[in-house]
PDB file of C-alpha atoms in Angstrom:
ATOM      1  CA  MET A   1       7.779   4.880  18.920  1.00 45.00           C
ATOM      2  CA  GLY A   2       3.997   4.656  19.533  1.00 50.00           C
ATOM      3  CA  PHE A   3       1.131   6.519  17.805  1.00 52.00           C
ATOM      4  CA  ALA A   4       0.847   9.397  20.206  1.00 55.00           C
ATOM      5  CA  ALA A   5       3.490  11.490  18.203  1.00 53.00           C
ATOM      6  CA  GLN A   6       0.966  11.380  15.576  1.00 64.00           C
ATOM      7  CA  GLN A   7      -2.138  11.818  17.624  1.00 69.00           C
ATOM      8  CA  ASP A   8      -3.837  14.828  15.376  1.00 71.00           C
ATOM      9  CA  GLN A   9      -2.919  12.617  11.762  1.00 78.00           C
ATOM     10  CA  TRP A  10      -4.598   9.656  13.413  1.00 77.00           C
ATOM     11  CA  ASN A  11      -7.389  11.218  14.837  1.00 77.00           C
ATOM     12  CA  ALA A  12      -8.092  13.067  11.531  1.00 78.00           C
ATOM     13  CA  LEU A  13      -8.078   9.208   9.959  1.00 84.00           C
ATOM     14  CA  ASP A  14     -11.023   8.638  12.820  1.00 84.00           C
ATOM     15  CA  VAL A  15      -9.414   5.463  13.551  1.00 88.00           C
ATOM     16  CA  SER A  16     -10.967   3.155  16.517  1.00 90.00           C
ATOM     17  CA  ARG A  17      -9.074   2.437  19.442  1.00 91.00           C
ATOM     18  CA  GLU A  18      -9.532  -1.495  18.393  1.00 95.00           C
ATOM     19  CA  THR A  19      -7.735  -0.418  14.965  1.00 94.00           C
ATOM     20  CA  LEU A  20      -4.662   1.470  16.736  1.00 93.00           C
ATOM     21  CA  ASP A  21      -4.251  -1.664  19.002  1.00 94.00           C
ATOM     22  CA  LYS A  22      -4.378  -4.044  16.073  1.00 96.00           C
ATOM     23  CA  LEU A  23      -1.610  -1.775  14.598  1.00 95.00           C
ATOM     24  CA  GLN A  24       0.563  -1.709  17.692  1.00 95.00           C
ATOM     25  CA  VAL A  25       0.441  -5.595  17.349  1.00 97.00           C
ATOM     26  CA  TYR A  26       1.708  -4.949  13.899  1.00 97.00           C
ATOM     27  CA  ALA A  27       4.566  -2.716  15.059  1.00 96.00           C
ATOM     28  CA  ASP A  28       5.542  -5.099  17.691  1.00 96.00           C
ATOM     29  CA  LEU A  29       5.823  -8.003  15.517  1.00 97.00           C
ATOM     30  CA  LEU A  30       7.679  -6.071  12.753  1.00 97.00           C
ATOM     31  CA  VAL A  31      10.142  -5.034  15.366  1.00 95.00           C
ATOM     32  CA  LYS A  32      10.586  -8.764  16.744  1.00 96.00           C
ATOM     33  CA  TRP A  33      10.648 -10.165  13.074  1.00 97.00           C
ATOM     34  CA  GLN A  34      13.359  -7.530  11.821  1.00 95.00           C
ATOM     35  CA  ALA A  35      15.683  -8.748  14.159  1.00 93.00           C
ATOM     36  CA  LYS A  36      15.717 -11.900  11.915  1.00 93.00           C
ATOM     37  CA  ILE A  37      14.847 -10.597   8.559  1.00 94.00           C
ATOM     38  CA  ASN A  38      15.024  -7.645   6.558  1.00 92.00           C
ATOM     39  CA  LEU A  39      11.309  -6.505   6.456  1.00 95.00           C
ATOM     40  CA  VAL A  40      12.092  -2.613   6.309  1.00 92.00           C
ATOM     41  CA  SER A  41      14.953  -0.378   6.340  1.00 90.00           C
ATOM     42  CA  ASN A  42      16.578  -0.541   9.921  1.00 89.00           C
ATOM     43  CA  SER A  43      16.892   3.323   9.842  1.00 85.00           C
ATOM     44  CA  THR A  44      13.114   3.636   9.924  1.00 85.00           C
ATOM     45  CA  LEU A  45      12.419   1.308  12.844  1.00 86.00           C
ATOM     46  CA  ASP A  46      12.599   3.994  15.132  1.00 86.00           C
ATOM     47  CA  ASP A  47      10.032   6.077  13.546  1.00 86.00           C
ATOM     48  CA  LEU A  48       8.113   3.357  12.067  1.00 91.00           C
ATOM     49  CA  TRP A  49       4.618   4.434  13.037  1.00 92.00           C
ATOM     50  CA  THR A  50       5.073   7.450  10.774  1.00 90.00           C
ATOM     51  CA  ARG A  51       7.001   6.022   8.180  1.00 91.00           C
ATOM     52  CA  HIS A  52       4.992   2.777   7.572  1.00 95.00           C
ATOM     53  CA  LEU A  53       1.850   2.791   9.354  1.00 95.00           C
ATOM     54  CA  LEU A  54       0.805   6.401   8.972  1.00 94.00           C
ATOM     55  CA  ASP A  55       2.193   6.360   5.436  1.00 95.00           C
ATOM     56  CA  SER A  56      -0.214   3.312   4.625  1.00 97.00           C
ATOM     57  CA  ALA A  57      -3.084   4.705   6.644  1.00 96.00           C
ATOM     58  CA  GLN A  58      -3.260   7.884   4.716  1.00 96.00           C
ATOM     59  CA  VAL A  59      -4.411   5.801   1.616  1.00 97.00           C
ATOM     60  CA  PHE A  60      -7.581   4.959   3.394  1.00 97.00           C
ATOM     61  CA  PRO A  61      -9.684   8.306   3.070  1.00 96.00           C
ATOM     62  CA  PHE A  62      -8.841   8.322  -0.791  1.00 97.00           C
ATOM     63  CA  LEU A  63     -10.323   4.941  -1.582  1.00 98.00           C
ATOM     64  CA  PRO A  64     -13.558   5.157  -3.601  1.00 96.00           C
ATOM     65  CA  ASN A  65     -16.742   4.797  -2.140  1.00 93.00           C
ATOM     66  CA  GLN A  66     -17.732   0.987  -2.039  1.00 89.00           C
ATOM     67  CA  THR A  67     -14.430  -0.319  -2.604  1.00 96.00           C
ATOM     68  CA  LYS A  68     -14.528  -4.119  -1.798  1.00 96.00           C
ATOM     69  CA  THR A  69     -11.418  -5.697  -3.548  1.00 98.00           C
ATOM     70  CA  LEU A  70      -8.076  -4.163  -3.104  1.00 98.00           C
ATOM     71  CA  VAL A  71      -4.905  -5.668  -4.282  1.00 98.00           C
ATOM     72  CA  ASP A  72      -1.225  -4.394  -3.236  1.00 98.00           C
ATOM     73  CA  ILE A  73       1.244  -5.084  -5.454  1.00 98.00           C
ATOM     74  CA  GLY A  74       4.619  -5.763  -4.296  1.00 96.00           C
ATOM     75  CA  CYS A  75       3.737  -5.538  -0.742  1.00 96.00           C
ATOM     76  CA  GLY A  76       6.800  -6.166   1.100  1.00 95.00           C
ATOM     77  CA  ALA A  77       6.349  -6.340   4.810  1.00 97.00           C
ATOM     78  CA  GLY A  78       2.331  -5.461   4.286  1.00 97.00           C
ATOM     79  CA  PHE A  79       2.590  -1.874   3.349  1.00 97.00           C
ATOM     80  CA  PRO A  80      -0.026  -0.446   2.603  1.00 98.00           C
ATOM     81  CA  GLY A  81      -2.371  -3.368   2.032  1.00 98.00           C
ATOM     82  CA  LEU A  82      -2.284  -4.971   5.150  1.00 98.00           C
ATOM     83  CA  VAL A  83      -2.662  -1.850   7.086  1.00 98.00           C
ATOM     84  CA  LEU A  84      -5.708  -0.898   4.873  1.00 98.00           C
ATOM     85  CA  ALA A  85      -7.107  -4.430   5.677  1.00 98.00           C
ATOM     86  CA  ILE A  86      -7.147  -3.679   9.375  1.00 98.00           C
ATOM     87  CA  MET A  87      -8.694  -0.413   8.756  1.00 97.00           C
ATOM     88  CA  GLY A  88     -11.744  -2.157   7.199  1.00 96.00           C
ATOM     89  CA  VAL A  89     -11.170  -2.805   3.583  1.00 97.00           C
ATOM     90  CA  GLU A  90     -13.117  -5.932   2.926  1.00 94.00           C
ATOM     91  CA  ASP A  91     -11.130  -8.187   0.415  1.00 97.00           C
ATOM     92  CA  VAL A  92      -7.424  -7.364   0.335  1.00 98.00           C
ATOM     93  CA  HIS A  93      -5.045  -9.418  -2.008  1.00 98.00           C
ATOM     94  CA  MET A  94      -1.376  -9.219  -0.822  1.00 98.00           C
ATOM     95  CA  VAL A  95       1.032  -9.823  -3.950  1.00 98.00           C
ATOM     96  CA  ASP A  96       4.702 -10.540  -3.368  1.00 97.00           C
ATOM     97  CA  SER A  97       7.271 -12.937  -4.529  1.00 96.00           C
ATOM     98  CA  ASP A  98       9.471 -12.986  -1.245  1.00 96.00           C
ATOM     99  CA  MET A  99       8.295 -15.589   0.647  1.00 97.00           C
ATOM    100  CA  ARG A 100       9.897 -14.651   4.194  1.00 97.00           C
ATOM    101  CA  LYS A 101       7.928 -11.513   3.869  1.00 97.00           C
ATOM    102  CA  MET A 102       4.757 -13.084   2.894  1.00 97.00           C
ATOM    103  CA  ALA A 103       5.299 -15.247   6.094  1.00 98.00           C
ATOM    104  CA  PHE A 104       5.613 -12.548   8.150  1.00 98.00           C
ATOM    105  CA  VAL A 105       2.377 -10.497   6.550  1.00 98.00           C
ATOM    106  CA  ARG A 106       0.557 -14.007   7.610  1.00 98.00           C
ATOM    107  CA  GLU A 107       1.565 -13.823  11.175  1.00 98.00           C
ATOM    108  CA  VAL A 108       0.367 -10.287  11.400  1.00 98.00           C
ATOM    109  CA  ALA A 109      -2.908 -11.088   9.676  1.00 98.00           C
ATOM    110  CA  ARG A 110      -3.520 -14.120  12.196  1.00 98.00           C
ATOM    111  CA  ALA A 111      -2.360 -12.000  15.407  1.00 98.00           C
ATOM    112  CA  THR A 112      -4.715  -9.364  14.293  1.00 98.00           C
ATOM    113  CA  GLU A 113      -7.597 -11.738  13.104  1.00 98.00           C
ATOM    114  CA  THR A 114      -7.317  -9.953   9.863  1.00 98.00           C
ATOM    115  CA  PRO A 115      -8.732 -11.798   6.639  1.00 97.00           C
ATOM    116  CA  VAL A 116      -6.583 -11.242   3.626  1.00 98.00           C
ATOM    117  CA  THR A 117      -5.832 -13.503   0.517  1.00 98.00           C
ATOM    118  CA  ILE A 118      -1.958 -14.199   0.084  1.00 97.00           C
ATOM    119  CA  HIS A 119      -0.476 -14.388  -3.410  1.00 97.00           C
ATOM    120  CA  ASN A 120       3.260 -15.648  -2.711  1.00 97.00           C
ATOM    121  CA  CYS A 121       4.367 -15.024  -6.326  1.00 97.00           C
ATOM    122  CA  ARG A 122       5.299 -12.736  -9.055  1.00 96.00           C
ATOM    123  CA  ILE A 123       2.778 -10.080 -10.240  1.00 96.00           C
ATOM    124  CA  ASP A 124       2.485 -11.669 -13.536  1.00 94.00           C
ATOM    125  CA  ASP A 125       1.602 -14.904 -11.874  1.00 96.00           C
ATOM    126  CA  VAL A 126      -1.550 -13.912 -10.232  1.00 96.00           C
ATOM    127  CA  LYS A 127      -4.116 -16.097 -11.710  1.00 93.00           C
ATOM    128  CA  GLU A 128      -7.350 -13.650 -11.243  1.00 93.00           C
ATOM    129  CA  THR A 129      -7.709 -10.931 -13.815  1.00 93.00           C
ATOM    130  CA  GLU A 130      -9.301  -7.890 -13.892  1.00 93.00           C
ATOM    131  CA  PHE A 131     -10.983  -8.116 -10.520  1.00 95.00           C
ATOM    132  CA  ALA A 132      -9.843  -5.241  -8.218  1.00 97.00           C
ATOM    133  CA  ASP A 133     -11.386  -2.045  -7.565  1.00 98.00           C
ATOM    134  CA  VAL A 134      -7.988  -0.712  -6.547  1.00 98.00           C
ATOM    135  CA  VAL A 135      -4.699  -1.469  -6.859  1.00 98.00           C
ATOM    136  CA  THR A 136      -2.057  -0.027  -4.478  1.00 98.00           C
ATOM    137  CA  SER A 137       1.758  -0.349  -4.399  1.00 97.00           C
ATOM    138  CA  ARG A 138       4.275   1.669  -2.376  1.00 95.00           C
ATOM    139  CA  ALA A 139       8.298   2.005  -3.106  1.00 84.00           C
ATOM    140  CA  LEU A 140       8.006  -0.845  -5.712  1.00 91.00           C
ATOM    141  CA  ALA A 141       8.711   0.661  -9.563  1.00 94.00           C
ATOM    142  CA  SER A 142       8.128   3.777 -11.666  1.00 96.00           C
ATOM    143  CA  LEU A 143       4.802   4.731 -12.396  1.00 97.00           C
ATOM    144  CA  GLU A 144       4.701   3.504 -16.019  1.00 96.00           C
ATOM    145  CA  LYS A 145       5.757   0.080 -14.888  1.00 96.00           C
ATOM    146  CA  LEU A 146       3.101   0.143 -12.084  1.00 97.00           C
ATOM    147  CA  LEU A 147       0.465   1.184 -14.697  1.00 97.00           C
ATOM    148  CA  GLY A 148       1.545  -1.916 -16.608  1.00 96.00           C
ATOM    149  CA  PHE A 149       1.747  -4.602 -13.578  1.00 96.00           C
ATOM    150  CA  SER A 150      -1.973  -3.134 -12.625  1.00 96.00           C
ATOM    151  CA  ALA A 151      -3.277  -3.602 -16.292  1.00 95.00           C
ATOM    152  CA  ASN A 152      -4.428  -7.088 -15.620  1.00 95.00           C
ATOM    153  CA  LEU A 153      -5.480  -6.767 -12.143  1.00 97.00           C
ATOM    154  CA  ARG A 154      -7.771  -3.992 -11.826  1.00 96.00           C
ATOM    155  CA  LYS A 155     -11.371  -3.715 -13.406  1.00 96.00           C
ATOM    156  CA  PRO A 156     -11.774  -1.620 -16.142  1.00 94.00           C
ATOM    157  CA  ASP A 157     -13.171   1.142 -14.416  1.00 95.00           C
ATOM    158  CA  GLY A 158     -10.738   0.458 -11.465  1.00 97.00           C
ATOM    159  CA  THR A 159      -8.344   3.025  -9.485  1.00 98.00           C
ATOM    160  CA  CYS A 160      -4.873   2.879  -8.882  1.00 98.00           C
ATOM    161  CA  ILE A 161      -3.337   4.727  -5.793  1.00 98.00           C
ATOM    162  CA  PHE A 162       0.572   4.797  -5.359  1.00 98.00           C
ATOM    163  CA  LEU A 163       2.560   6.142  -2.799  1.00 97.00           C
ATOM    164  CA  LYS A 164       5.259   8.033  -4.639  1.00 96.00           C
ATOM    165  CA  GLY A 165       8.382  10.328  -3.783  1.00 93.00           C
ATOM    166  CA  ARG A 166       9.911  13.185  -5.009  1.00 91.00           C
ATOM    167  CA  LYS A 167      10.142  12.215  -8.601  1.00 94.00           C
ATOM    168  CA  THR A 168       6.400  11.861  -9.260  1.00 96.00           C
ATOM    169  CA  GLU A 169       6.319  14.553 -11.751  1.00 95.00           C
ATOM    170  CA  GLU A 170       8.928  13.426 -13.631  1.00 96.00           C
ATOM    171  CA  GLU A 171       7.252   9.873 -13.609  1.00 97.00           C
ATOM    172  CA  ILE A 172       3.941  11.028 -14.562  1.00 97.00           C
ATOM    173  CA  ARG A 173       5.397  12.733 -17.732  1.00 97.00           C
ATOM    174  CA  GLU A 174       7.158   9.435 -18.511  1.00 97.00           C
ATOM    175  CA  ALA A 175       4.006   7.388 -18.414  1.00 97.00           C
ATOM    176  CA  GLN A 176       2.251   9.912 -20.167  1.00 97.00           C
ATOM    177  CA  LYS A 177       4.243   8.679 -23.033  1.00 97.00           C
ATOM    178  CA  ASN A 178       2.629   5.357 -23.323  1.00 96.00           C
ATOM    179  CA  TRP A 179      -0.448   5.941 -21.407  1.00 97.00           C
ATOM    180  CA  ASP A 180      -3.439   8.267 -21.159  1.00 97.00           C
ATOM    181  CA  PHE A 181      -4.800   8.577 -17.990  1.00 97.00           C
ATOM    182  CA  GLU A 182      -6.414  11.046 -15.176  1.00 97.00           C
ATOM    183  CA  TYR A 183      -4.689  11.463 -11.818  1.00 97.00           C
ATOM    184  CA  GLN A 184      -4.478  13.472  -8.743  1.00 97.00           C
ATOM    185  CA  SER A 185      -1.754  14.090  -6.463  1.00 97.00           C
ATOM    186  CA  HIS A 186      -1.840  14.630  -3.029  1.00 96.00           C
ATOM    187  CA  GLY A 187       0.907  15.883  -0.608  1.00 95.00           C
ATOM    188  CA  SER A 188       1.976  12.784   2.049  1.00 94.00           C
ATOM    189  CA  VAL A 189       1.355  13.337   5.657  1.00 91.00           C
ATOM    190  CA  SER A 190       4.216  11.130   6.467  1.00 89.00           C
ATOM    191  CA  ASP A 191       6.887  12.416   4.282  1.00 89.00           C
ATOM    192  CA  ARG A 192       7.099  16.048   2.872  1.00 91.00           C
ATOM    193  CA  GLU A 193       8.362  15.156  -0.260  1.00 92.00           C
ATOM    194  CA  GLY A 194       5.984  12.223  -0.752  1.00 94.00           C
ATOM    195  CA  LYS A 195       2.880  12.387  -2.767  1.00 96.00           C
ATOM    196  CA  VAL A 196      -0.317   9.974  -2.868  1.00 97.00           C
ATOM    197  CA  LEU A 197      -0.757   9.570  -6.416  1.00 98.00           C
ATOM    198  CA  ILE A 198      -4.486   8.488  -7.720  1.00 98.00           C
ATOM    199  CA  ILE A 199      -4.870   7.170 -11.260  1.00 98.00           C
ATOM    200  CA  GLU A 200      -8.068   6.637 -13.058  1.00 97.00           C
ATOM    201  CA  ARG A 201      -9.380   5.908 -16.459  1.00 96.00           C
ATOM    202  CA  MET A 202      -6.284   4.099 -17.673  1.00 96.00           C
ATOM    203  CA  THR A 203      -5.561   3.163 -21.522  1.00 95.00           C
ATOM    204  CA  ARG A 204      -2.521   2.418 -23.357  1.00 94.00           C
ATOM    205  CA  LYS A 205      -1.669   4.580 -26.271  1.00 91.00           C
TER     206      LYS A 205
END
């Protein structure tokens, strides 16, 4: 399935034809590689433009002005970080310990001529510290764990943008036991139960 079924959503994101062409390359490679390694759930392949590409792209309008460096933790097959790099984020770092998935990310980056920095390691083993304007993640862990994972990666005034599911409010309440933070929660355009969760001014209690 191509992007035509979500034409209105993509138009709202003001995505260029060149970017859409690169995302089509991404989609084609994902289907090809999925036959050999498990990149995403097979049940999502028929709707990958919504479930993975649009789901990732919707983060773009929420990025703070002058976002330069973005770190995507537990990126898996590249969502959302690689999509955001294709859309124009300048300095994107992809972090995941799965060697095969990172090989796929490298291939998509090469095929789409999208510069990204690959960290094929555990999140705690990333050598750079406090360098990210934005930390993103999708379907990786609870909010409390994500805040811990991101603590050494984001700048002191950095922002976290996490794609979350139907338990978002529950995760917020749980995280507030150990963290002080400000947040905004926006409905997902790709999942009626999903949320785009923006976290700022995070400090441990």
